[in-house]
PDB file of C-alpha atoms in Angstrom:
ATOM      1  CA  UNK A   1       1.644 -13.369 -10.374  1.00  0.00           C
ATOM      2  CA  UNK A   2       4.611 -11.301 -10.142  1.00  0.00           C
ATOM      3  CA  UNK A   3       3.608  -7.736  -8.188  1.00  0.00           C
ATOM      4  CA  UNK A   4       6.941  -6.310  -8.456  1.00  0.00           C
ATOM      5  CA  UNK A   5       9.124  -5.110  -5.624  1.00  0.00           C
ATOM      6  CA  UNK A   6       7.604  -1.576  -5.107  1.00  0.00           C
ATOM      7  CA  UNK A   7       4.592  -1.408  -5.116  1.00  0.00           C
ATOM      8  CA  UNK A   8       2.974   2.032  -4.040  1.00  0.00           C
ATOM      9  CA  UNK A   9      -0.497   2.522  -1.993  1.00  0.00           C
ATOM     10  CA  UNK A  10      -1.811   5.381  -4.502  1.00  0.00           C
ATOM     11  CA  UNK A  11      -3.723   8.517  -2.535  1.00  0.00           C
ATOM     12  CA  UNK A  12      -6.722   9.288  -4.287  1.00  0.00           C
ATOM     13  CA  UNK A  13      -6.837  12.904  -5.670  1.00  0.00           C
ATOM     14  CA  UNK A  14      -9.273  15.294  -4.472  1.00  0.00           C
ATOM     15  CA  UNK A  15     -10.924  18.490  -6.134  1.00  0.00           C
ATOM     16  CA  UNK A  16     -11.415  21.348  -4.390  1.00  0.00           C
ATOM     17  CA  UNK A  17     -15.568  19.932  -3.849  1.00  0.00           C
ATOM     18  CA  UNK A  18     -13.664  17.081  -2.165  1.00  0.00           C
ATOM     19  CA  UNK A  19     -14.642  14.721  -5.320  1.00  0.00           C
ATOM     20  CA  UNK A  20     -12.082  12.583  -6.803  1.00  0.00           C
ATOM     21  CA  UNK A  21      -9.935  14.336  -9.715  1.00  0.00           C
ATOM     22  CA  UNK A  22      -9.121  12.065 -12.707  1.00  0.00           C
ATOM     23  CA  UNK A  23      -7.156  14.986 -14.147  1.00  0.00           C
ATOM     24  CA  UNK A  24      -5.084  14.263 -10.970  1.00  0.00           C
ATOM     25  CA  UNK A  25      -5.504  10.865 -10.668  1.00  0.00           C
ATOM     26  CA  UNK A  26      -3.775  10.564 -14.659  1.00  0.00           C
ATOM     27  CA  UNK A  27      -1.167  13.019 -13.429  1.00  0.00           C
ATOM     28  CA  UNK A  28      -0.468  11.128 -10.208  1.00  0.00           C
ATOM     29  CA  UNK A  29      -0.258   7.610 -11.902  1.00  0.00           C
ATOM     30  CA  UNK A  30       2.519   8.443 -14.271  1.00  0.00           C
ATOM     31  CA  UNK A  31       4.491  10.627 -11.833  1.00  0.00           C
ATOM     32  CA  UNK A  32       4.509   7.192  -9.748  1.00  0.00           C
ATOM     33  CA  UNK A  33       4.957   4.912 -12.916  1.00  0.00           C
ATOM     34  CA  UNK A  34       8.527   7.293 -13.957  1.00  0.00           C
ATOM     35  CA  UNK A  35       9.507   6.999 -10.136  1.00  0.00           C
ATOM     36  CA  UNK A  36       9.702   3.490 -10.225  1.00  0.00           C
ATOM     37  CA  UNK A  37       6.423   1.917  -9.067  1.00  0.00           C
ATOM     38  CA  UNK A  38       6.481  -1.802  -9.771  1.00  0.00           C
ATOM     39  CA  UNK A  39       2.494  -1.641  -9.355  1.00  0.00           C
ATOM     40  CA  UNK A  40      -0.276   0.491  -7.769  1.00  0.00           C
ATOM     41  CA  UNK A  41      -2.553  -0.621  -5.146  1.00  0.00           C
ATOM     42  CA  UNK A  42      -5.777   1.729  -5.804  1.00  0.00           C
ATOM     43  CA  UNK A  43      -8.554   2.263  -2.951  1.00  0.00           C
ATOM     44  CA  UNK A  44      -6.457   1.290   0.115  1.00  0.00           C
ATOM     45  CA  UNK A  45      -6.149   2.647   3.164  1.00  0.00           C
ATOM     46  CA  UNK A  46      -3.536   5.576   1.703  1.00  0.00           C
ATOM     47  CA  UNK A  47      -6.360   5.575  -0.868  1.00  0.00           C
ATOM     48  CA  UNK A  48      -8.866   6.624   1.635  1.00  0.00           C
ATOM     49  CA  UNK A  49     -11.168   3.705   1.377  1.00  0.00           C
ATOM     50  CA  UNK A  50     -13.435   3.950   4.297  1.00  0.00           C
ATOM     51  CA  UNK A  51     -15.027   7.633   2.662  1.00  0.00           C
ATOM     52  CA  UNK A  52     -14.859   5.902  -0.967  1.00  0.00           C
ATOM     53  CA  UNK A  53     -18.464   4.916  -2.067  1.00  0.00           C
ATOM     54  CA  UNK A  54     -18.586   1.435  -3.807  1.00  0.00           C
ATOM     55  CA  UNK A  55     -19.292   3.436  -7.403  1.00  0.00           C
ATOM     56  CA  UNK A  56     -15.973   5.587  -6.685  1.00  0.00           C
ATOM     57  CA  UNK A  57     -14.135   2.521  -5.825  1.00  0.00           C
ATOM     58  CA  UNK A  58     -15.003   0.700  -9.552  1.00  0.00           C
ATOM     59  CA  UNK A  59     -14.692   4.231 -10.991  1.00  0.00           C
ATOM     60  CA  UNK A  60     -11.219   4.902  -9.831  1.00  0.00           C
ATOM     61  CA  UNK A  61     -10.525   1.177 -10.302  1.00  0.00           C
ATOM     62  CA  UNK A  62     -11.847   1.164 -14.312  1.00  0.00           C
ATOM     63  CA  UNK A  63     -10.005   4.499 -14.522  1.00  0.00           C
ATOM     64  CA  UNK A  64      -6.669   3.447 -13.843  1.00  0.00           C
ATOM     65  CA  UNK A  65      -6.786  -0.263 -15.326  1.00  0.00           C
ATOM     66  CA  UNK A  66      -7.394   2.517 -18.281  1.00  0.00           C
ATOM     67  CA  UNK A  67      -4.323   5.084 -18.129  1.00  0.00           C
ATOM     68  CA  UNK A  68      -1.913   1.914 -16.923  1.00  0.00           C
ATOM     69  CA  UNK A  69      -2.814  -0.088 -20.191  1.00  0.00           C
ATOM     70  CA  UNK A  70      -0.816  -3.284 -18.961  1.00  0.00           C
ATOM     71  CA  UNK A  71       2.697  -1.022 -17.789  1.00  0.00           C
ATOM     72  CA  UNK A  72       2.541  -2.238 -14.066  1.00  0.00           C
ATOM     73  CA  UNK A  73      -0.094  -4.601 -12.117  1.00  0.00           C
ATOM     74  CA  UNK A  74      -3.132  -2.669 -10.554  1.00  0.00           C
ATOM     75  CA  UNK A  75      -3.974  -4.548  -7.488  1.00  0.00           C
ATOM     76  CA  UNK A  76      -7.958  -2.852  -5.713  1.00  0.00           C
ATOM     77  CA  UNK A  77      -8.255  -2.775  -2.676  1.00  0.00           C
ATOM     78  CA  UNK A  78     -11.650  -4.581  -1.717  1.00  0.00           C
ATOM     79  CA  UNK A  79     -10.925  -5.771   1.275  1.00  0.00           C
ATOM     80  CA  UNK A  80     -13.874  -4.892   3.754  1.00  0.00           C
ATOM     81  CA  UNK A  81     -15.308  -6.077   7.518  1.00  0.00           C
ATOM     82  CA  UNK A  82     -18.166  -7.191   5.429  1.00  0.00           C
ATOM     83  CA  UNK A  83     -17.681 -10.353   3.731  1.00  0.00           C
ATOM     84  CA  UNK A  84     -20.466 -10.228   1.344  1.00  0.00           C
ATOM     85  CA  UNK A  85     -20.188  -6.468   0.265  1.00  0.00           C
ATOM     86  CA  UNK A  86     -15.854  -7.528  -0.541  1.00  0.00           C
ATOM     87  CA  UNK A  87     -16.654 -10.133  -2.648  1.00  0.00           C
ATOM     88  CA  UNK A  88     -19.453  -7.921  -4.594  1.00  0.00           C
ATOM     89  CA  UNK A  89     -16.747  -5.346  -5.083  1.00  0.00           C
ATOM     90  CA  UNK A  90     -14.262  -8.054  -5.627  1.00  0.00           C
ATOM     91  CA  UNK A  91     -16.052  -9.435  -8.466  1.00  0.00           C
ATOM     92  CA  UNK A  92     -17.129  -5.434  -9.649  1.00  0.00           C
ATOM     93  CA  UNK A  93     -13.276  -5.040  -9.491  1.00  0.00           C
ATOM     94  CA  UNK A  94     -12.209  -8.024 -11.999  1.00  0.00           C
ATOM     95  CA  UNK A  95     -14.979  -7.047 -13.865  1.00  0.00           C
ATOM     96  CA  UNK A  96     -12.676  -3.399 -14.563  1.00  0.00           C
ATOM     97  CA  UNK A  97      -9.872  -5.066 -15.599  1.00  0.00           C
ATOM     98  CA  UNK A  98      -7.620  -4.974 -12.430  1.00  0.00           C
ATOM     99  CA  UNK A  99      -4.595  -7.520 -12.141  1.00  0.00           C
ATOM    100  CA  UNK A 100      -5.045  -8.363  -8.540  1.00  0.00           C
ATOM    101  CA  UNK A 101      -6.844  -7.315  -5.163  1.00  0.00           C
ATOM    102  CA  UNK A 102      -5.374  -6.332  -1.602  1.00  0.00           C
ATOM    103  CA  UNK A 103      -7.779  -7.982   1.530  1.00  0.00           C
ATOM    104  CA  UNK A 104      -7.917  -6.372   4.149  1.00  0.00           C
ATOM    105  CA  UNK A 105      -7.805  -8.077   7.532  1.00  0.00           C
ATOM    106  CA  UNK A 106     -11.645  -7.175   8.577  1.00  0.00           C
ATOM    107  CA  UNK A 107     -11.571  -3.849  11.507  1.00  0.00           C
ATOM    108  CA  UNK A 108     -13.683  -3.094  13.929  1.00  0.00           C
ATOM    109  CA  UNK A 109     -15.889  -6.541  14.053  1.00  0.00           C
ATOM    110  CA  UNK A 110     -12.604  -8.354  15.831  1.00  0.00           C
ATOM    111  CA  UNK A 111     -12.984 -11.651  13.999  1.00  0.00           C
ATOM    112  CA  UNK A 112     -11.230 -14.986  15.563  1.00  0.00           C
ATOM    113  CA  UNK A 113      -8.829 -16.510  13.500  1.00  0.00           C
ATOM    114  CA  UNK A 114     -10.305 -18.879  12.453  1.00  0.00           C
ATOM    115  CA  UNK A 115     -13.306 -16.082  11.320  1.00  0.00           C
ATOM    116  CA  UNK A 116     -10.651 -14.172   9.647  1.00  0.00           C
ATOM    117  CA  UNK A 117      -9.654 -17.458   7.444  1.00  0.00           C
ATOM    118  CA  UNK A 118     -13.360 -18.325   6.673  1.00  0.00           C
ATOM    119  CA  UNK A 119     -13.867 -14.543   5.525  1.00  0.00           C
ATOM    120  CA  UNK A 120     -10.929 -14.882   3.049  1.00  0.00           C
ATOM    121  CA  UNK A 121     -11.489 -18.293   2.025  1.00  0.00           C
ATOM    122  CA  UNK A 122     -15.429 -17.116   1.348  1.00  0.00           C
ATOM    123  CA  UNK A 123     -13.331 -14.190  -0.845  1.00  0.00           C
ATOM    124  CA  UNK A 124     -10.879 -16.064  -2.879  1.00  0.00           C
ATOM    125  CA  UNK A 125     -13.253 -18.672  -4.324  1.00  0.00           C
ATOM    126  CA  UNK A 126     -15.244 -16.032  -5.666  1.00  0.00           C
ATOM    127  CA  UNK A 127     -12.550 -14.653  -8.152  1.00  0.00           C
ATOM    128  CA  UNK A 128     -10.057 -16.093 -10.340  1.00  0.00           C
ATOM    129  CA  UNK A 129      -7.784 -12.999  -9.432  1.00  0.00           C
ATOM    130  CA  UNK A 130      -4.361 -13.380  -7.431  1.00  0.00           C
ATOM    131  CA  UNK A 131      -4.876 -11.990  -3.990  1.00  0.00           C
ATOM    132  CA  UNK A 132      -2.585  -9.737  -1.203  1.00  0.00           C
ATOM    133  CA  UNK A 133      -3.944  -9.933   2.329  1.00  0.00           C
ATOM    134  CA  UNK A 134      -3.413  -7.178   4.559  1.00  0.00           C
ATOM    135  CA  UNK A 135      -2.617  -7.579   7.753  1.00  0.00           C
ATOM    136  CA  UNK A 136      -2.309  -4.259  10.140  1.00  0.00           C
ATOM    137  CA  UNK A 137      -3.435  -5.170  13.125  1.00  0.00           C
ATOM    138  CA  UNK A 138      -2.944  -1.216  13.857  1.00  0.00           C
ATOM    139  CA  UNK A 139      -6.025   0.260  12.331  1.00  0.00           C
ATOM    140  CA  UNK A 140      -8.272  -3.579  12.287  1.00  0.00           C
ATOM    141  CA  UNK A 141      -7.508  -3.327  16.016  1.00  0.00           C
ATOM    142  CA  UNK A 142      -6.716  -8.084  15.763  1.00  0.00           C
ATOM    143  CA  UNK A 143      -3.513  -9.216  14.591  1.00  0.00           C
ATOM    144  CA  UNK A 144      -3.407 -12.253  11.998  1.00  0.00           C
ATOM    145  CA  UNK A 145      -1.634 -14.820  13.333  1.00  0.00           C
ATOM    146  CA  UNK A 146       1.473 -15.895  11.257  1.00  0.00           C
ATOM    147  CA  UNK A 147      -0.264 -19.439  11.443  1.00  0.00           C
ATOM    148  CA  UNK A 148      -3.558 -18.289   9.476  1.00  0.00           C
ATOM    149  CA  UNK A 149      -1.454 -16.479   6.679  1.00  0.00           C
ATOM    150  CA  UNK A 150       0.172 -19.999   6.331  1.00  0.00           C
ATOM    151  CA  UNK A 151      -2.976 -21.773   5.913  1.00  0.00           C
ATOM    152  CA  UNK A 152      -4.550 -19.335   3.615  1.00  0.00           C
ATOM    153  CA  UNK A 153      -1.323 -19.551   1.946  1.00  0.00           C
ATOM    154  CA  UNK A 154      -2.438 -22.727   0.861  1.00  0.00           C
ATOM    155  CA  UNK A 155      -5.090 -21.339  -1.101  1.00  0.00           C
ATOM    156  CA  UNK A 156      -4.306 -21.398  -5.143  1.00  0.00           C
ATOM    157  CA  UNK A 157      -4.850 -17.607  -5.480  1.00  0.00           C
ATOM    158  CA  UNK A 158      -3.752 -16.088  -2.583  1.00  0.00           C
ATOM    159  CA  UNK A 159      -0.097 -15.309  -3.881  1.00  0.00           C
ATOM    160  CA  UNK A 160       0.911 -12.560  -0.966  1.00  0.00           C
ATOM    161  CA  UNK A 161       0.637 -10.426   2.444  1.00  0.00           C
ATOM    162  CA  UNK A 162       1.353  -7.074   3.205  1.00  0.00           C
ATOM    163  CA  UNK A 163       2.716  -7.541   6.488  1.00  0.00           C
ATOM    164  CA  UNK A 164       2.124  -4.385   8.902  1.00  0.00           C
ATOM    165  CA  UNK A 165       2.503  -5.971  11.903  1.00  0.00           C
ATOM    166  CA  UNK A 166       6.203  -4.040  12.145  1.00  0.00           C
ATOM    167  CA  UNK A 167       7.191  -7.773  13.605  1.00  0.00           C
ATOM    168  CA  UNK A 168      10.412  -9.121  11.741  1.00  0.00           C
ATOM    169  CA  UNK A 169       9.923 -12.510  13.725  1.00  0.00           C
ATOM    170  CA  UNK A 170       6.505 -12.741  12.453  1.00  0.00           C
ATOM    171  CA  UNK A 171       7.667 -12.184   8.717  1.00  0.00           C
ATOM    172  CA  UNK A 172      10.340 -14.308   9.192  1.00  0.00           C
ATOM    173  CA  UNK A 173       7.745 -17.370  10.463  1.00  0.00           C
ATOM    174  CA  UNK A 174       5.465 -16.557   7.318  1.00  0.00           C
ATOM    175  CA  UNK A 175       8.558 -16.410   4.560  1.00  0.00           C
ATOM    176  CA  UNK A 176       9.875 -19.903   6.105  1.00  0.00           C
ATOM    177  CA  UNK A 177       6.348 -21.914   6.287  1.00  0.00           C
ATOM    178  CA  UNK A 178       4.907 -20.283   3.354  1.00  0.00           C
ATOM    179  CA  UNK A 179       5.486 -22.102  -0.012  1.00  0.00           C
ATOM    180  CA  UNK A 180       8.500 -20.327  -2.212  1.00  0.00           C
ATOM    181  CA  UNK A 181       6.451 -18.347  -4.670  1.00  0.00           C
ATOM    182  CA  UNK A 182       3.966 -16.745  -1.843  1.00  0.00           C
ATOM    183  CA  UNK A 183       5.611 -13.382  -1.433  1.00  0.00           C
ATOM    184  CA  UNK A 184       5.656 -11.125   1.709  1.00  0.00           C
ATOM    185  CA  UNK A 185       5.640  -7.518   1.704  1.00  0.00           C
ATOM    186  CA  UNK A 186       6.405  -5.120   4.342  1.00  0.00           C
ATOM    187  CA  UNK A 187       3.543  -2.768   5.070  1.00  0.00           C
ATOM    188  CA  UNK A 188       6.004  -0.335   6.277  1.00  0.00           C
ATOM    189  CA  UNK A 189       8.231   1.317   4.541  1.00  0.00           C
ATOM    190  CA  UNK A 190      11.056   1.704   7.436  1.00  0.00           C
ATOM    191  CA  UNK A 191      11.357  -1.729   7.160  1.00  0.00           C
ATOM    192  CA  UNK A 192      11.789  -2.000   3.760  1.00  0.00           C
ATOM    193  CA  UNK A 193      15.643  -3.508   3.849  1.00  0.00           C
ATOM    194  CA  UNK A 194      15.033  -5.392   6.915  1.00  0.00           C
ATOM    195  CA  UNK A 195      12.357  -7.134   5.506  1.00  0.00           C
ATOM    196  CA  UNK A 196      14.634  -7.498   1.872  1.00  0.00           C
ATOM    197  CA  UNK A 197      17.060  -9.151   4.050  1.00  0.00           C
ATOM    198  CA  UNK A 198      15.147 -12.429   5.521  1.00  0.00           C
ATOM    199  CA  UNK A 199      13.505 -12.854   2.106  1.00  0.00           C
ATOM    200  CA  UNK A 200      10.460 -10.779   1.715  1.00  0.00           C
ATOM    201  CA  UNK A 201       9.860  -9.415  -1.628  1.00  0.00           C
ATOM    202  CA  UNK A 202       9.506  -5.909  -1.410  1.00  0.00           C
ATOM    203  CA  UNK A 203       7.364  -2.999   0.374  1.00  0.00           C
ATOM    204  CA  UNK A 204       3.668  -2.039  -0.294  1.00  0.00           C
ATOM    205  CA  UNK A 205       4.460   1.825   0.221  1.00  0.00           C
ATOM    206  CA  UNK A 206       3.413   5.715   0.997  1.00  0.00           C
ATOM    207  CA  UNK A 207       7.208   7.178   1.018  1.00  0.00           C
ATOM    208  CA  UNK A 208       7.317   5.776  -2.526  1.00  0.00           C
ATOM    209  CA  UNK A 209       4.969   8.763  -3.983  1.00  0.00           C
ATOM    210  CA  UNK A 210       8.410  11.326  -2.802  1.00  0.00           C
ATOM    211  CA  UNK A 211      11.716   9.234  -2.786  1.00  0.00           C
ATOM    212  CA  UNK A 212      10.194   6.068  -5.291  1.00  0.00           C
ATOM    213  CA  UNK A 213      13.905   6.379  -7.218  1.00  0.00           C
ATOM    214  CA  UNK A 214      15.442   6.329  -4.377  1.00  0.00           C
ATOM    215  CA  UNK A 215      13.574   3.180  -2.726  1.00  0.00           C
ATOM    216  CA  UNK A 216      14.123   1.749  -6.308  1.00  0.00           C
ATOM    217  CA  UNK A 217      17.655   2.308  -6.110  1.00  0.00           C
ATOM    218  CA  UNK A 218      18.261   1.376  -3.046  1.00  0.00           C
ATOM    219  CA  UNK A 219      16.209  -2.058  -3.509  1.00  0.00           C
ATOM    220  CA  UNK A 220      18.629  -2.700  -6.310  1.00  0.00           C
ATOM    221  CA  UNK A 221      22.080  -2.075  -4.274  1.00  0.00           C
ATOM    222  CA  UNK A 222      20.216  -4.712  -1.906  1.00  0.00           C
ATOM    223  CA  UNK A 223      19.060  -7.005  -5.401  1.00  0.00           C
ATOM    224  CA  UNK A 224      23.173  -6.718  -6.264  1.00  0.00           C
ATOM    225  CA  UNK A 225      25.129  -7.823  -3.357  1.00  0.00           C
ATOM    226  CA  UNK A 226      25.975  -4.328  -2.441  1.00  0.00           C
ATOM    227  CA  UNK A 227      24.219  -4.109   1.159  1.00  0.00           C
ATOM    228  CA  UNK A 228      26.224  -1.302   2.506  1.00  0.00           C
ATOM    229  CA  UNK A 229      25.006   1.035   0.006  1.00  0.00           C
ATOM    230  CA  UNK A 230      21.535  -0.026   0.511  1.00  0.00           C
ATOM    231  CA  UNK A 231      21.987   0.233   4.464  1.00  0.00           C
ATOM    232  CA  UNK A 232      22.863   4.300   3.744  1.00  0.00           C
ATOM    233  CA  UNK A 233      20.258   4.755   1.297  1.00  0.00           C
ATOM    234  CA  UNK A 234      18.088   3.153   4.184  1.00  0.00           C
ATOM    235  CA  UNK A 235      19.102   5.554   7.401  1.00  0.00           C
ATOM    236  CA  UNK A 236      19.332   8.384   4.932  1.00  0.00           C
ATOM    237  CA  UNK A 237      15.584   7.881   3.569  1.00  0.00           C
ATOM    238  CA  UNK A 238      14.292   7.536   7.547  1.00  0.00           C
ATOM    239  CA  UNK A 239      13.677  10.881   8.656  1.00  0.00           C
ATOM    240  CA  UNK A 240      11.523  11.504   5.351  1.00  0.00           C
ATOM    241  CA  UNK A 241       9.241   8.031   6.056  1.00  0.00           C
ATOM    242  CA  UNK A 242       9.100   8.803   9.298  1.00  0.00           C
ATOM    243  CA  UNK A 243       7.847  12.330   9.008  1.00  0.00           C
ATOM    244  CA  UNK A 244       5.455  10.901   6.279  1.00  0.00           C
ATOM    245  CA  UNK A 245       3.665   9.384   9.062  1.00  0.00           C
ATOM    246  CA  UNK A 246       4.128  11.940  11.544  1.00  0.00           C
ATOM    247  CA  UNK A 247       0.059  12.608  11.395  1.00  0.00           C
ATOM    248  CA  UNK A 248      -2.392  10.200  10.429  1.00  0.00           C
ATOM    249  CA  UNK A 249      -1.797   8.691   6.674  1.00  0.00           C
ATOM    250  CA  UNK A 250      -2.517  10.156   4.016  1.00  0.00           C
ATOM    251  CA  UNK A 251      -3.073  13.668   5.248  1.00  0.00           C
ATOM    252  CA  UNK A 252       1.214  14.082   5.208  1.00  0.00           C
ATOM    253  CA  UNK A 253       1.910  12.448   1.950  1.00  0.00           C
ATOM    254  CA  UNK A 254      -0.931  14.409   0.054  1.00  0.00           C
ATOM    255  CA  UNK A 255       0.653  17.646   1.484  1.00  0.00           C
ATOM    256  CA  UNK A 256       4.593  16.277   0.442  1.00  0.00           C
ATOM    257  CA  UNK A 257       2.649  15.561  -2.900  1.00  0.00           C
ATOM    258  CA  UNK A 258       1.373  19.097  -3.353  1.00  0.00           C
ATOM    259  CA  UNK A 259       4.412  20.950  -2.005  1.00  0.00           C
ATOM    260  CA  UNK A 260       6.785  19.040  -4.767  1.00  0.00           C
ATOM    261  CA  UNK A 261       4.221  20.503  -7.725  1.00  0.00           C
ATOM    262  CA  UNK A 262       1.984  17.127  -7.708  1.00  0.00           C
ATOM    263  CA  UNK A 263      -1.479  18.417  -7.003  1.00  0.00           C
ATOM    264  CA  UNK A 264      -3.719  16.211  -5.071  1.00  0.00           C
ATOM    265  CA  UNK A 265      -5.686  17.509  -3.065  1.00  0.00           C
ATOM    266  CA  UNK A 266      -7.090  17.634   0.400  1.00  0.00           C
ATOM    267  CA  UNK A 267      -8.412  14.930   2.312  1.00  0.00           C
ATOM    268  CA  UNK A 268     -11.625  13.769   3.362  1.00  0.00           C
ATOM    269  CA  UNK A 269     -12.874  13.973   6.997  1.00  0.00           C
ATOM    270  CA  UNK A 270     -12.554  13.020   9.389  1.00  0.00           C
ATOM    271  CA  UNK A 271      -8.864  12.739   8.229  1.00  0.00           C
ATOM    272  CA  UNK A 272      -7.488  16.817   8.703  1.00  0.00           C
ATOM    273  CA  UNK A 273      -5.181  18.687   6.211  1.00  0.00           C
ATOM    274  CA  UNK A 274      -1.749  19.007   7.980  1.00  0.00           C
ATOM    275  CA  UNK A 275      -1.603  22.094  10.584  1.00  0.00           C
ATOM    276  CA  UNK A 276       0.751  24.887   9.388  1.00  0.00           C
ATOM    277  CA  UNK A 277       3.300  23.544  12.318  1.00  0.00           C
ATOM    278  CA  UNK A 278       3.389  20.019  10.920  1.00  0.00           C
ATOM    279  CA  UNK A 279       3.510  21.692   6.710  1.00  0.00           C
ATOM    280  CA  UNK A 280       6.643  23.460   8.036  1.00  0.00           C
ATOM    281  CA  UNK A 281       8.054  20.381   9.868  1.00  0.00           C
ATOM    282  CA  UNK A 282       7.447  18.155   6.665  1.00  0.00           C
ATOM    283  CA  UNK A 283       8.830  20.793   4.314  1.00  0.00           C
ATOM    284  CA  UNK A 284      11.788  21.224   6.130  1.00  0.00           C
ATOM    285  CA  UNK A 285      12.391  17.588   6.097  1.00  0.00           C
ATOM    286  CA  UNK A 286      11.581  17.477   2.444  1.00  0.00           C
ATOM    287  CA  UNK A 287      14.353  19.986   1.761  1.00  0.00           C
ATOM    288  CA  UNK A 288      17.334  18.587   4.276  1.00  0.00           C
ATOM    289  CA  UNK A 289      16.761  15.244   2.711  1.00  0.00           C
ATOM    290  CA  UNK A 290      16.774  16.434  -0.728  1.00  0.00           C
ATOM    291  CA  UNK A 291      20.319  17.272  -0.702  1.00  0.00           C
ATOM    292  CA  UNK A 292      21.498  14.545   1.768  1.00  0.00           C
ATOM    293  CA  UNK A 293      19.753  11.988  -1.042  1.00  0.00           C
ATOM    294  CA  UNK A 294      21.159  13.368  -4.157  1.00  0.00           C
TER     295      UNK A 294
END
């Protein structure tokens, strides 16, 4: 299964109630689809996924399987610290149509690697759908070891990581052992060319719902042999990922979102709606890039 090479984590629209806004959600999909998105993961972490309910999960899930109709892969995000419940909405998700599914490393519980491969393994055999693992040892508070991604690697269906460990050695240990169609993603979208440059595929990404053409273009310079144009594409695009994540994710993108005219929405709590010092920060950003990345 072929993902793409940018692949966006999709927010998940809010109405004013705080309920999730298909209007939006339509809107959203094919603002991302003309930017350049390779595929859409739906329900992850951008996605708010710990305040989705399992019904709004299948919902959103059925919903944009639906207004894609086949134009990119739709990957769910079902990944959960509860093995059982994941591969209930694993199988729920396949049932909707989806083209692949994003695990997860399981938070909180602090499984042991060899936990961690038995919870996948337990996942994987229960659907005939290509998975992503997740690993962000950042919010799941454990790290998967590059040595557990190789043996799950082994796996038929488990095709590809999202690596958001921000380690390049790490990547680098995966691409090499892994076998040559297993694809690594960054998880972060600063390290987008880095990654592009000891063989990873591409970037699961947030920045991609503001500057996707640009990523898109810039992936391509790197696709074409022209690396220095992709290396100023890349310090040039920085500032604007790095302000994207200057509160917790998705509460900044949502707010770039609704200040460039696509609504969204709030967020849910306990994520918080940007304070009116960190709007003004973002939107000035927004606007100095905009003509540096013309």
């Amino acid at each position: 299964m072929n993902f793409g090479q940018l692949i966006t984590a999709m927010v998940t629209p809010f109405d004013e109630q705080g309920e999730i806004d298909f209007i939006a959600t339509r809107n959203l999909i094919n603002h991302l689809l003309e930017s350049g998105s390779d595929g859409l993961v739906v329900a992850g972490t951008t996605g708010e996924s710990p305040t989705l309910t399992l019904e709004e999960k299948v919902n959103l899930f059925e919903f944009t399987v639906q207004v894609v109709a086949g134009r990119v892969p739709v990957i769910a995000g079902t990944g959960s610290n509860n093995t059982r419940e994941s591969v209930q909405l694993t199988k729920q998700a396949e049932a909707a149509g989806v083209d692949g599914i994003m695990l997860v490393v399981p938070y909180y519980n602090k499984p042991s690697q060899e936990g961690m491969f038995q919870h996948f393994s337990v996942i994987a055999e229960s659907t005939s759908l290509p998975i992503m693992l997740y690993n962000i040892p950042g919010r799941s508070s454990v790290n998967m070891s590059p040595e557990t991604i190789i043996r799950l690697a082994d796996i038929p269906n488990i095709v590809a990581v999202k690596e958001a460990s921000g380690n390049l050695d790490a990547m680098s240990d995966i691409i090499e052992n892994t076998p040559s169609n297993f694809a690594l993603y960054s998880g972060d979208d600063g390290l987008t060319l880095p990654a592009l440059s000891i063989g990873g595929a591409g970037v699961v990404s947030v920045s991609a719902h503001i500057i996707g053409p640009q990523m898109k273009t810039m992936i391509g310079h790197f696709n074409s042999g022209r690396i220095r144009e992709a290396a100023t594409m890349h310090r040039r695009m920085l500032p604007i990922m790095k302000e994207l994540f200057a509160a917790p994710n998705p509460s900044p993108v949502k707010a770039a979102l609704n200040l460039e005219g696509v609504a969204v929405g709030g967020v849910r709590l306990p994520m918080l709606p940007l304070t009116d010092a960190q709007l003004n920060s973002l939107n000035r950003v927004l606007h100095k890039q905009e003509t540096i990345l013309l």
